[in-house]
Amino acid sequence: MNEVIKNIKSRRSCRAYKDEQIETETLNEILECALCGPSGMNKQGCYYTAIQNKEILEELNNAVKEVFKEKGETRGSNENYNFYYNAPTLIIVSAKKDYKYFYTDGSAGLENIFLAATSLGLGSCWINQLGDTCNSPLVRKVLDRCHIPSDFNIIGCAAIGYPAKQSIEPKRVPGRSLIVR
Ligand SMILES: Cc1cc2nc3c(=O)[nH]c(=O)nc-3n(C[C@H](O)[C@H](O)[C@H](O)COP(=O)(O)O)c2cc1C
């Protein structure tokens, strides 16, 4: 099996991270891989904002929890809840609300991030909570601090860091691929 295929097959969602921050050079390499993703009509309309500031990340978590609390969701009142699993780095993928290839381009970029992270010995996980909450004023206030424009929505995020636990491989639903000749 070649190294690329081995890397794709070994990627797992990581939900426990060490406190240790990832190196700037490593983060830049990952961001470059995100930017190398395919984009519809080569429009390149997705943006990748990496947050490594613990105070901002905690502020973002508190804002998301507040939204959940307002919605009556129990995780909003759980003091241990952290939507990005306390990862030291969170890459927020965003694009203009009306960008035609919003989810498709963003997902391609995210997968590049996950694969690059795996190849560099890092854990990573798709984080979805900002997609639904980004337009609440509390969350938007933190996104403003991160220079994400107010006419942008969030496609998804990537939590990244050194894994604190080995992830379990999920069972694959069989019968989902077919070769027609
Ligand atoms: C659109 C999308 C949203 C996801 N959102 C989350 C999330 O918010 N939190 C989380 O822990 N995992 C999230 N995941 C990761 C999936 O739970 C994970 O990919 C799945 O359980 C399979 O595990 P694997 O990634 O280890 O193969 C998301 C994945 C996708 C594609």
Tab-separated table of N, CA, C and O in Angstrom, residues 58-179:
chain	number	residue	atom	x	y	z
A	58	GLU	N	-11.628	29.925	24.256
A	58	GLU	CA	-12.529	29.754	25.409
A	58	GLU	C	-13.739	30.681	25.296
A	58	GLU	O	-14.865	30.298	25.632
A	59	GLU	N	-13.494	31.872	24.793
A	59	GLU	CA	-14.584	32.836	24.591
A	59	GLU	C	-15.594	32.281	23.569
A	59	GLU	O	-16.805	32.385	23.748
A	60	LEU	N	-15.039	31.655	22.538
A	60	LEU	CA	-15.878	31.052	21.496
A	60	LEU	C	-16.696	29.892	22.087
A	60	LEU	O	-17.899	29.765	21.830
A	61	ASN	N	-16.052	29.088	22.905
A	61	ASN	CA	-16.752	27.965	23.541
A	61	ASN	C	-17.876	28.474	24.443
A	61	ASN	O	-18.995	27.946	24.409
A	62	ASN	N	-17.587	29.524	25.210
A	62	ASN	CA	-18.615	30.076	26.104
A	62	ASN	C	-19.790	30.622	25.306
A	62	ASN	O	-20.954	30.449	25.689
A	63	ALA	N	-19.493	31.268	24.172
A	63	ALA	CA	-20.562	31.831	23.343
A	63	ALA	C	-21.431	30.716	22.752
A	63	ALA	O	-22.666	30.806	22.770
A	64	VAL	N	-20.788	29.655	22.263
A	64	VAL	CA	-21.536	28.523	21.686
A	64	VAL	C	-22.396	27.865	22.770
A	64	VAL	O	-23.571	27.537	22.550
A	65	LYS	N	-21.813	27.710	23.963
A	65	LYS	CA	-22.564	27.093	25.072
A	65	LYS	C	-23.787	27.933	25.447
A	65	LYS	O	-24.855	27.407	25.755
A	66	GLU	N	-23.607	29.245	25.407
A	66	GLU	CA	-24.714	30.150	25.730
A	66	GLU	C	-25.871	29.951	24.724
A	66	GLU	O	-27.039	29.936	25.117
A	67	VAL	N	-25.508	29.786	23.445
A	67	VAL	CA	-26.545	29.554	22.417
A	67	VAL	C	-27.272	28.242	22.711
A	67	VAL	O	-28.505	28.161	22.640
A	68	PHE	N	-26.507	27.206	23.049
A	68	PHE	CA	-27.128	25.910	23.369
A	68	PHE	C	-28.032	26.025	24.596
A	68	PHE	O	-29.097	25.431	24.648
A	69	LYS	N	-27.573	26.814	25.583
A	69	LYS	CA	-28.363	27.000	26.807
A	69	LYS	C	-29.691	27.674	26.459
A	69	LYS	O	-30.753	27.246	26.902
A	70	GLU	N	-29.607	28.706	25.609
A	70	GLU	CA	-30.826	29.421	25.185
A	70	GLU	C	-31.795	28.484	24.486
A	70	GLU	O	-33.009	28.631	24.569
A	71	LYS	N	-31.230	27.490	23.765
A	71	LYS	CA	-32.072	26.523	23.046
A	71	LYS	C	-32.558	25.407	23.955
A	71	LYS	O	-33.241	24.485	23.501
A	72	GLY	N	-32.135	25.437	25.228
A	72	GLY	CA	-32.538	24.421	26.194
A	72	GLY	C	-31.774	23.113	26.059
A	72	GLY	O	-32.209	22.068	26.547
A	73	GLU	N	-30.603	23.163	25.401
A	73	GLU	CA	-29.803	21.940	25.243
A	73	GLU	C	-28.917	21.740	26.472
A	73	GLU	O	-28.270	22.689	26.928
A	74	THR	N	-28.869	20.501	26.978
A	74	THR	CA	-28.140	20.230	28.223
A	74	THR	C	-26.649	20.547	28.119
A	74	THR	O	-26.040	20.975	29.092
A	75	ARG	N	-26.056	20.341	26.930
A	75	ARG	CA	-24.613	20.615	26.803
A	75	ARG	C	-24.270	22.079	27.090
A	75	ARG	O	-23.150	22.392	27.488
A	76	GLY	N	-25.260	22.966	26.926
A	76	GLY	CA	-25.040	24.378	27.223
A	76	GLY	C	-24.767	24.626	28.699
A	76	GLY	O	-24.120	25.610	29.067
A	77	SER	N	-25.270	23.742	29.569
A	77	SER	CA	-25.079	23.910	31.015
A	77	SER	C	-24.025	22.955	31.573
A	77	SER	O	-23.779	22.953	32.776
A	78	ASN	N	-23.424	22.152	30.706
A	78	ASN	CA	-22.405	21.208	31.165
A	78	ASN	C	-21.054	21.930	31.248
A	78	ASN	O	-20.495	22.338	30.236
A	79	GLU	N	-20.562	22.084	32.483
A	79	GLU	CA	-19.326	22.886	32.632
A	79	GLU	C	-18.122	22.257	31.944
A	79	GLU	O	-17.136	22.939	31.649
A	80	ASN	N	-18.175	20.961	31.676
A	80	ASN	CA	-17.050	20.303	31.002
A	80	ASN	C	-17.169	20.299	29.477
A	80	ASN	O	-16.265	19.842	28.785
A	81	TYR	N	-18.290	20.799	28.978
A	81	TYR	CA	-18.490	20.736	27.518
A	81	TYR	C	-17.544	21.688	26.795
A	81	TYR	O	-17.458	22.869	27.117
A	82	ASN	N	-16.842	21.145	25.840
A	82	ASN	CA	-15.985	21.970	24.993
A	82	ASN	C	-16.166	21.477	23.557
A	82	ASN	O	-15.821	20.329	23.252
A	83	PHE	N	-16.708	22.314	22.708
A	83	PHE	CA	-17.120	21.835	21.380
A	83	PHE	C	-15.951	21.455	20.488
A	83	PHE	O	-16.116	20.706	19.529
A	84	TYR	N	-14.725	21.938	20.814
A	84	TYR	CA	-13.553	21.578	19.998
A	84	TYR	C	-12.604	20.654	20.760
A	84	TYR	O	-11.442	20.517	20.401
A	85	TYR	N	-13.115	20.015	21.811
A	85	TYR	CA	-12.363	19.012	22.596
A	85	TYR	C	-11.051	19.575	23.155
A	85	TYR	O	-10.056	18.851	23.256
A	86	ASN	N	-11.061	20.858	23.483
A	86	ASN	CA	-9.867	21.516	24.040
A	86	ASN	C	-8.624	21.362	23.157
A	86	ASN	O	-7.491	21.353	23.665
A	87	ALA	N	-8.848	21.241	21.868
A	87	ALA	CA	-7.696	21.166	20.951
A	87	ALA	C	-6.979	22.517	20.986
A	87	ALA	O	-7.619	23.563	21.106
A	88	PRO	N	-5.655	22.535	20.866
A	88	PRO	CA	-4.947	23.826	20.937
A	88	PRO	C	-5.114	24.697	19.690
A	88	PRO	O	-4.882	25.900	19.735
A	89	THR	N	-5.491	24.069	18.574
A	89	THR	CA	-5.677	24.828	17.324
A	89	THR	C	-7.041	24.495	16.718
A	89	THR	O	-7.428	23.320	16.666
A	90	LEU	N	-7.732	25.540	16.292
A	90	LEU	CA	-9.012	25.347	15.609
A	90	LEU	C	-8.959	26.127	14.299
A	90	LEU	O	-8.744	27.340	14.303
A	91	ILE	N	-9.132	25.401	13.186
A	91	ILE	CA	-9.174	26.097	11.886
A	91	ILE	C	-10.647	26.258	11.504
A	91	ILE	O	-11.380	25.270	11.378
A	92	ILE	N	-11.057	27.506	11.333
A	92	ILE	CA	-12.442	27.808	10.976
A	92	ILE	C	-12.505	28.014	9.461
A	92	ILE	O	-11.762	28.831	8.912
A	93	VAL	N	-13.379	27.257	8.813
A	93	VAL	CA	-13.508	27.366	7.351
A	93	VAL	C	-14.774	28.172	7.054
A	93	VAL	O	-15.873	27.800	7.490
A	94	SER	N	-14.604	29.268	6.338
A	94	SER	CA	-15.746	30.156	6.091
A	94	SER	C	-15.770	30.607	4.636
A	94	SER	O	-14.780	30.487	3.902
A	95	ALA	N	-16.925	31.108	4.249
A	95	ALA	CA	-17.084	31.674	2.904
A	95	ALA	C	-18.286	32.616	2.941
A	95	ALA	O	-19.097	32.554	3.881
A	96	LYS	N	-18.404	33.439	1.929
A	96	LYS	CA	-19.571	34.327	1.813
A	96	LYS	C	-20.829	33.473	1.839
A	96	LYS	O	-20.850	32.389	1.230
A	97	LYS	N	-21.855	33.969	2.524
A	97	LYS	CA	-23.105	33.212	2.692
A	97	LYS	C	-23.651	32.673	1.376
A	97	LYS	O	-24.212	31.595	1.323
A	98	ASP	N	-23.529	33.473	0.311
A	98	ASP	CA	-24.137	33.075	-0.962
A	98	ASP	C	-23.130	32.445	-1.928
A	98	ASP	O	-23.410	32.304	-3.116
A	99	TYR	N	-21.962	32.054	-1.428
A	99	TYR	CA	-20.960	31.448	-2.314
A	99	TYR	C	-21.501	30.110	-2.840
A	99	TYR	O	-21.904	29.248	-2.062
A	100	LYS	N	-21.511	29.971	-4.149
A	100	LYS	CA	-22.146	28.816	-4.804
A	100	LYS	C	-21.563	27.469	-4.339
A	100	LYS	O	-22.248	26.486	-4.213
A	101	TYR	N	-20.242	27.463	-4.106
A	101	TYR	CA	-19.579	26.194	-3.767
A	101	TYR	C	-19.208	26.142	-2.284
A	101	TYR	O	-18.189	25.567	-1.907
A	102	PHE	N	-20.052	26.750	-1.470
A	102	PHE	CA	-19.819	26.900	-0.024
A	102	PHE	C	-19.426	25.564	0.631
A	102	PHE	O	-18.308	25.404	1.123
A	103	TYR	N	-20.332	24.593	0.618
A	103	TYR	CA	-20.055	23.323	1.300
A	103	TYR	C	-19.074	22.440	0.532
A	103	TYR	O	-18.256	21.751	1.145
A	104	THR	N	-19.185	22.439	-0.785
A	104	THR	CA	-18.337	21.528	-1.572
A	104	THR	C	-16.859	21.924	-1.459
A	104	THR	O	-16.014	21.102	-1.099
A	105	ASP	N	-16.541	23.178	-1.718
A	105	ASP	CA	-15.141	23.628	-1.618
A	105	ASP	C	-14.637	23.499	-0.175
A	105	ASP	O	-13.502	23.062	0.062
A	106	GLY	N	-15.479	23.914	0.760
A	106	GLY	CA	-15.064	23.898	2.169
A	106	GLY	C	-14.781	22.488	2.656
A	106	GLY	O	-13.821	22.245	3.399
A	107	SER	N	-15.593	21.536	2.214
A	107	SER	CA	-15.398	20.144	2.630
A	107	SER	C	-14.123	19.573	2.022
A	107	SER	O	-13.398	18.809	2.675
A	108	ALA	N	-13.842	19.957	0.781
A	108	ALA	CA	-12.606	19.491	0.133
A	108	ALA	C	-11.390	20.043	0.889
A	108	ALA	O	-10.415	19.323	1.138
A	109	GLY	N	-11.470	21.303	1.276
A	109	GLY	CA	-10.376	21.915	2.040
A	109	GLY	C	-10.214	21.247	3.393
A	109	GLY	O	-9.090	20.973	3.842
A	110	LEU	N	-11.348	20.962	4.044
A	110	LEU	CA	-11.293	20.318	5.361
A	110	LEU	C	-10.651	18.934	5.272
A	110	LEU	O	-9.816	18.575	6.100
A	111	GLU	N	-11.024	18.179	4.265
A	111	GLU	CA	-10.439	16.837	4.143
A	111	GLU	C	-8.923	16.927	3.914
A	111	GLU	O	-8.161	16.139	4.474
A	112	ASN	N	-8.502	17.917	3.126
A	112	ASN	CA	-7.054	18.107	2.950
A	112	ASN	C	-6.380	18.402	4.296
A	112	ASN	O	-5.279	17.924	4.568
A	113	ILE	N	-7.055	19.192	5.114
A	113	ILE	CA	-6.516	19.519	6.448
A	113	ILE	C	-6.364	18.238	7.272
A	113	ILE	O	-5.317	17.981	7.877
A	114	PHE	N	-7.418	17.414	7.285
A	114	PHE	CA	-7.387	16.182	8.095
A	114	PHE	C	-6.280	15.239	7.620
A	114	PHE	O	-5.564	14.648	8.431
A	115	LEU	N	-6.153	15.114	6.310
A	115	LEU	CA	-5.142	14.193	5.775
A	115	LEU	C	-3.733	14.721	6.023
A	115	LEU	O	-2.828	13.957	6.389
A	116	ALA	N	-3.560	16.032	5.863
A	116	ALA	CA	-2.238	16.618	6.132
A	116	ALA	C	-1.891	16.420	7.609
A	116	ALA	O	-0.767	16.016	7.944
A	117	ALA	N	-2.864	16.688	8.487
A	117	ALA	CA	-2.625	16.538	9.933
A	117	ALA	C	-2.237	15.089	10.259
A	117	ALA	O	-1.263	14.845	10.986
A	118	THR	N	-2.968	14.141	9.701
A	118	THR	CA	-2.673	12.721	9.958
A	118	THR	C	-1.243	12.391	9.523
A	118	THR	O	-0.495	11.736	10.254
A	119	SER	N	-0.871	12.877	8.351
A	119	SER	CA	0.461	12.555	7.815
A	119	SER	C	1.575	13.148	8.676
A	119	SER	O	2.711	12.693	8.634
A	120	LEU	N	1.234	14.189	9.455
A	120	LEU	CA	2.234	14.850	10.303
A	120	LEU	C	2.171	14.349	11.752
A	120	LEU	O	2.755	14.943	12.663
A	121	GLY	N	1.426	13.268	11.965
A	121	GLY	CA	1.334	12.662	13.301
A	121	GLY	C	0.406	13.402	14.245
A	121	GLY	O	0.471	13.244	15.460
A	122	LEU	N	-0.477	14.248	13.691
A	122	LEU	CA	-1.410	15.025	14.520
A	122	LEU	C	-2.807	14.420	14.503
A	122	LEU	O	-3.191	13.764	13.528
A	123	GLY	N	-3.562	14.698	15.557
A	123	GLY	CA	-4.968	14.310	15.593
A	123	GLY	C	-5.790	15.452	15.028
A	123	GLY	O	-5.380	16.620	15.081
A	124	SER	N	-6.969	15.117	14.502
A	124	SER	CA	-7.842	16.166	13.960
A	124	SER	C	-9.286	15.676	14.009
A	124	SER	O	-9.539	14.473	14.103
A	125	CYS	N	-10.198	16.636	13.957
A	125	CYS	CA	-11.624	16.258	13.954
A	125	CYS	C	-12.448	17.371	13.316
A	125	CYS	O	-12.188	18.560	13.552
A	126	TRP	N	-13.416	16.986	12.525
A	126	TRP	CA	-14.388	17.950	11.974
A	126	TRP	C	-15.248	18.438	13.136
A	126	TRP	O	-15.794	17.639	13.897
A	127	ILE	N	-15.392	19.739	13.245
A	127	ILE	CA	-16.192	20.341	14.310
A	127	ILE	C	-17.302	21.152	13.651
A	127	ILE	O	-17.024	22.077	12.891
A	128	ASN	N	-18.526	20.810	13.969
A	128	ASN	CA	-19.659	21.377	13.221
A	128	ASN	C	-20.430	22.483	13.938
A	128	ASN	O	-21.275	23.128	13.341
A	129	GLN	N	-20.148	22.684	15.217
A	129	GLN	CA	-21.023	23.526	16.044
A	129	GLN	C	-21.092	24.999	15.628
A	129	GLN	O	-22.070	25.686	15.935
A	130	LEU	N	-20.092	25.491	14.922
A	130	LEU	CA	-20.144	26.914	14.536
A	130	LEU	C	-21.059	27.167	13.345
A	130	LEU	O	-21.521	28.289	13.147
A	131	GLY	N	-21.323	26.118	12.568
A	131	GLY	CA	-22.194	26.257	11.402
A	131	GLY	C	-23.573	26.767	11.798
A	131	GLY	O	-24.103	27.705	11.193
A	132	ASP	N	-24.124	26.171	12.847
A	132	ASP	CA	-25.486	26.533	13.282
A	132	ASP	C	-25.520	27.774	14.162
A	132	ASP	O	-26.558	28.412	14.293
A	133	THR	N	-24.409	28.071	14.807
A	133	THR	CA	-24.448	29.124	15.823
A	133	THR	C	-23.798	30.444	15.378
A	133	THR	O	-23.868	31.434	16.103
A	134	CYS	N	-23.156	30.442	14.177
A	134	CYS	CA	-22.321	31.603	13.820
A	134	CYS	C	-23.101	32.904	13.680
A	134	CYS	O	-22.498	33.980	13.749
A	135	ASN	N	-24.395	32.833	13.495
A	135	ASN	CA	-25.140	34.085	13.348
A	135	ASN	C	-25.771	34.586	14.642
A	135	ASN	O	-26.482	35.587	14.642
A	136	SER	N	-25.483	33.893	15.747
A	136	SER	CA	-25.947	34.430	17.028
A	136	SER	C	-24.982	35.565	17.408
A	136	SER	O	-23.765	35.461	17.185
A	137	PRO	N	-25.513	36.679	17.934
A	137	PRO	CA	-24.655	37.855	18.203
A	137	PRO	C	-23.439	37.536	19.077
A	137	PRO	O	-22.358	38.073	18.851
A	138	LEU	N	-23.619	36.642	20.059
A	138	LEU	CA	-22.502	36.303	20.957
A	138	LEU	C	-21.353	35.637	20.215
A	138	LEU	O	-20.184	35.958	20.419
A	139	VAL	N	-21.712	34.691	19.336
A	139	VAL	CA	-20.689	33.971	18.565
A	139	VAL	C	-20.067	34.920	17.541
A	139	VAL	O	-18.854	34.962	17.349
A	140	ARG	N	-20.918	35.730	16.914
A	140	ARG	CA	-20.442	36.649	15.869
A	140	ARG	C	-19.425	37.636	16.439
A	140	ARG	O	-18.460	38.004	15.778
A	141	LYS	N	-19.628	38.014	17.698
A	141	LYS	CA	-18.706	38.954	18.339
A	141	LYS	C	-17.282	38.349	18.379
A	141	LYS	O	-16.288	39.038	18.130
A	142	VAL	N	-17.201	37.051	18.669
A	142	VAL	CA	-15.877	36.394	18.724
A	142	VAL	C	-15.325	36.227	17.307
A	142	VAL	O	-14.130	36.409	17.074
A	143	LEU	N	-16.220	35.906	16.364
A	143	LEU	CA	-15.768	35.752	14.974
A	143	LEU	C	-15.238	37.085	14.434
A	143	LEU	O	-14.270	37.108	13.671
A	144	ASP	N	-15.864	38.180	14.874
A	144	ASP	CA	-15.372	39.524	14.491
A	144	ASP	C	-13.935	39.698	14.962
A	144	ASP	O	-13.084	40.213	14.239
A	145	ARG	N	-13.689	39.252	16.192
A	145	ARG	CA	-12.335	39.344	16.784
A	145	ARG	C	-11.327	38.532	15.971
A	145	ARG	O	-10.138	38.804	15.975
A	146	CYS	N	-11.854	37.498	15.282
A	146	CYS	CA	-10.986	36.623	14.459
A	146	CYS	C	-10.925	37.098	13.008
A	146	CYS	O	-10.432	36.373	12.138
A	147	HIS	N	-11.477	38.278	12.761
A	147	HIS	CA	-11.446	38.901	11.414
A	147	HIS	C	-12.242	38.109	10.375
A	147	HIS	O	-11.907	38.137	9.189
A	148	ILE	N	-13.269	37.402	10.815
A	148	ILE	CA	-14.147	36.701	9.867
A	148	ILE	C	-15.298	37.656	9.538
A	148	ILE	O	-16.038	38.069	10.440
A	149	PRO	N	-15.434	38.052	8.258
A	149	PRO	CA	-16.419	39.090	7.908
A	149	PRO	C	-17.858	38.689	8.269
A	149	PRO	O	-18.200	37.507	8.270
A	150	SER	N	-18.675	39.694	8.541
A	150	SER	CA	-20.047	39.432	9.004
A	150	SER	C	-20.937	38.856	7.903
A	150	SER	O	-21.988	38.294	8.193
A	151	ASP	N	-20.520	38.974	6.633
A	151	ASP	CA	-21.328	38.357	5.576
A	151	ASP	C	-20.796	36.958	5.208
A	151	ASP	O	-21.133	36.417	4.165
A	152	PHE	N	-19.964	36.404	6.077
A	152	PHE	CA	-19.465	35.039	5.890
A	152	PHE	C	-20.160	34.103	6.877
A	152	PHE	O	-20.382	34.483	8.024
A	153	ASN	N	-20.469	32.904	6.431
A	153	ASN	CA	-20.937	31.865	7.343
A	153	ASN	C	-19.844	30.812	7.507
A	153	ASN	O	-18.892	30.762	6.729
A	154	ILE	N	-20.045	29.948	8.497
A	154	ILE	CA	-19.029	28.926	8.780
A	154	ILE	C	-19.454	27.581	8.182
A	154	ILE	O	-20.561	27.103	8.419
A	155	ILE	N	-18.548	26.996	7.413
A	155	ILE	CA	-18.811	25.696	6.775
A	155	ILE	C	-18.546	24.579	7.766
A	155	ILE	O	-19.324	23.629	7.900
A	156	GLY	N	-17.460	24.689	8.445
A	156	GLY	CA	-17.060	23.691	9.438
A	156	GLY	C	-15.717	24.108	10.001
A	156	GLY	O	-15.135	25.107	9.559
A	157	CYS	N	-15.247	23.347	10.981
A	157	CYS	CA	-13.946	23.664	11.577
A	157	CYS	C	-13.140	22.388	11.692
A	157	CYS	O	-13.697	21.276	11.678
A	158	ALA	N	-11.837	22.557	11.849
A	158	ALA	CA	-10.966	21.417	12.110
A	158	ALA	C	-10.247	21.652	13.432
A	158	ALA	O	-9.536	22.645	13.579
A	159	ALA	N	-10.490	20.762	14.393
A	159	ALA	CA	-9.705	20.771	15.636
A	159	ALA	C	-8.412	20.040	15.318
A	159	ALA	O	-8.437	18.997	14.652
A	160	ILE	N	-7.296	20.585	15.776
A	160	ILE	CA	-6.002	19.958	15.496
A	160	ILE	C	-5.100	20.024	16.726
A	160	ILE	O	-5.069	21.043	17.426
A	161	GLY	N	-4.400	18.948	16.952
A	161	GLY	CA	-3.420	18.921	18.050
A	161	GLY	C	-2.811	17.539	18.168
A	161	GLY	O	-3.123	16.637	17.381
A	162	TYR	N	-1.943	17.400	19.165
A	162	TYR	CA	-1.354	16.071	19.396
A	162	TYR	C	-2.378	15.203	20.117
A	162	TYR	O	-2.970	15.634	21.112
A	163	PRO	N	-2.633	14.009	19.604
A	163	PRO	CA	-3.666	13.169	20.225
A	163	PRO	C	-3.283	12.704	21.635
A	163	PRO	O	-2.134	12.356	21.873
A	164	ALA	N	-4.263	12.742	22.540
A	164	ALA	CA	-4.028	12.266	23.906
A	164	ALA	C	-4.514	10.831	24.053
A	164	ALA	O	-4.227	10.169	25.052
A	165	LYS	N	-5.260	10.355	23.096
A	165	LYS	CA	-5.837	9.000	23.144
A	165	LYS	C	-5.891	8.455	21.728
A	165	LYS	O	-6.056	9.240	20.772
A	166	GLN	N	-5.790	7.162	21.611
A	166	GLN	CA	-5.917	6.570	20.278
A	166	GLN	C	-7.401	6.496	19.901
A	166	GLN	O	-8.229	6.117	20.745
A	167	SER	N	-7.734	6.896	18.688
A	167	SER	CA	-9.142	6.864	18.267
A	167	SER	C	-9.521	5.480	17.766
A	167	SER	O	-8.679	4.761	17.221
A	168	ILE	N	-10.779	5.148	17.973
A	168	ILE	CA	-11.269	3.825	17.542
A	168	ILE	C	-11.799	3.922	16.115
A	168	ILE	O	-12.519	4.875	15.776
A	169	GLU	N	-11.470	2.934	15.322
A	169	GLU	CA	-11.946	2.932	13.929
A	169	GLU	C	-13.434	2.573	13.893
A	169	GLU	O	-13.835	1.551	14.444
A	170	PRO	N	-14.255	3.430	13.258
A	170	PRO	CA	-15.686	3.090	13.210
A	170	PRO	C	-15.956	1.950	12.226
A	170	PRO	O	-15.184	1.753	11.286
A	171	LYS	N	-17.057	1.229	12.478
A	171	LYS	CA	-17.455	0.173	11.533
A	171	LYS	C	-17.942	0.836	10.253
A	171	LYS	O	-18.663	1.834	10.310
A	172	ARG	N	-17.549	0.344	9.123
A	172	ARG	CA	-17.992	0.905	7.851
A	172	ARG	C	-19.281	0.220	7.399
A	172	ARG	O	-19.395	-1.002	7.484
A	173	VAL	N	-20.249	1.009	6.964
A	173	VAL	CA	-21.493	0.444	6.436
A	173	VAL	C	-21.155	-0.244	5.115
A	173	VAL	O	-20.627	0.406	4.199
A	174	PRO	N	-21.425	-1.533	5.003
A	174	PRO	CA	-21.030	-2.232	3.773
A	174	PRO	C	-21.961	-1.908	2.594
A	174	PRO	O	-23.049	-1.343	2.779
A	175	GLY	N	-21.522	-2.263	1.428
A	175	GLY	CA	-22.372	-2.139	0.227
A	175	GLY	C	-22.532	-0.724	-0.272
A	175	GLY	O	-23.536	-0.399	-0.903
A	176	ARG	N	-21.591	0.152	-0.018
A	176	ARG	CA	-21.753	1.546	-0.446
A	176	ARG	C	-20.898	1.889	-1.651
A	176	ARG	O	-20.822	3.061	-2.044
A	177	SER	N	-20.222	0.891	-2.203
A	177	SER	CA	-19.488	1.176	-3.441
A	177	SER	C	-19.812	0.090	-4.458
A	177	SER	O	-20.142	-1.040	-4.080
A	178	LEU	N	-19.753	0.468	-5.705
A	178	LEU	CA	-20.161	-0.445	-6.765
A	178	LEU	C	-19.370	-0.137	-8.024
A	178	LEU	O	-19.130	1.029	-8.335
A	179	ILE	N	-18.945	-1.168	-8.690
A	179	ILE	CA	-18.279	-0.960	-9.983
A	179	ILE	C	-19.222	-1.475	-11.071
A	179	ILE	O	-19.655	-2.625	-11.024
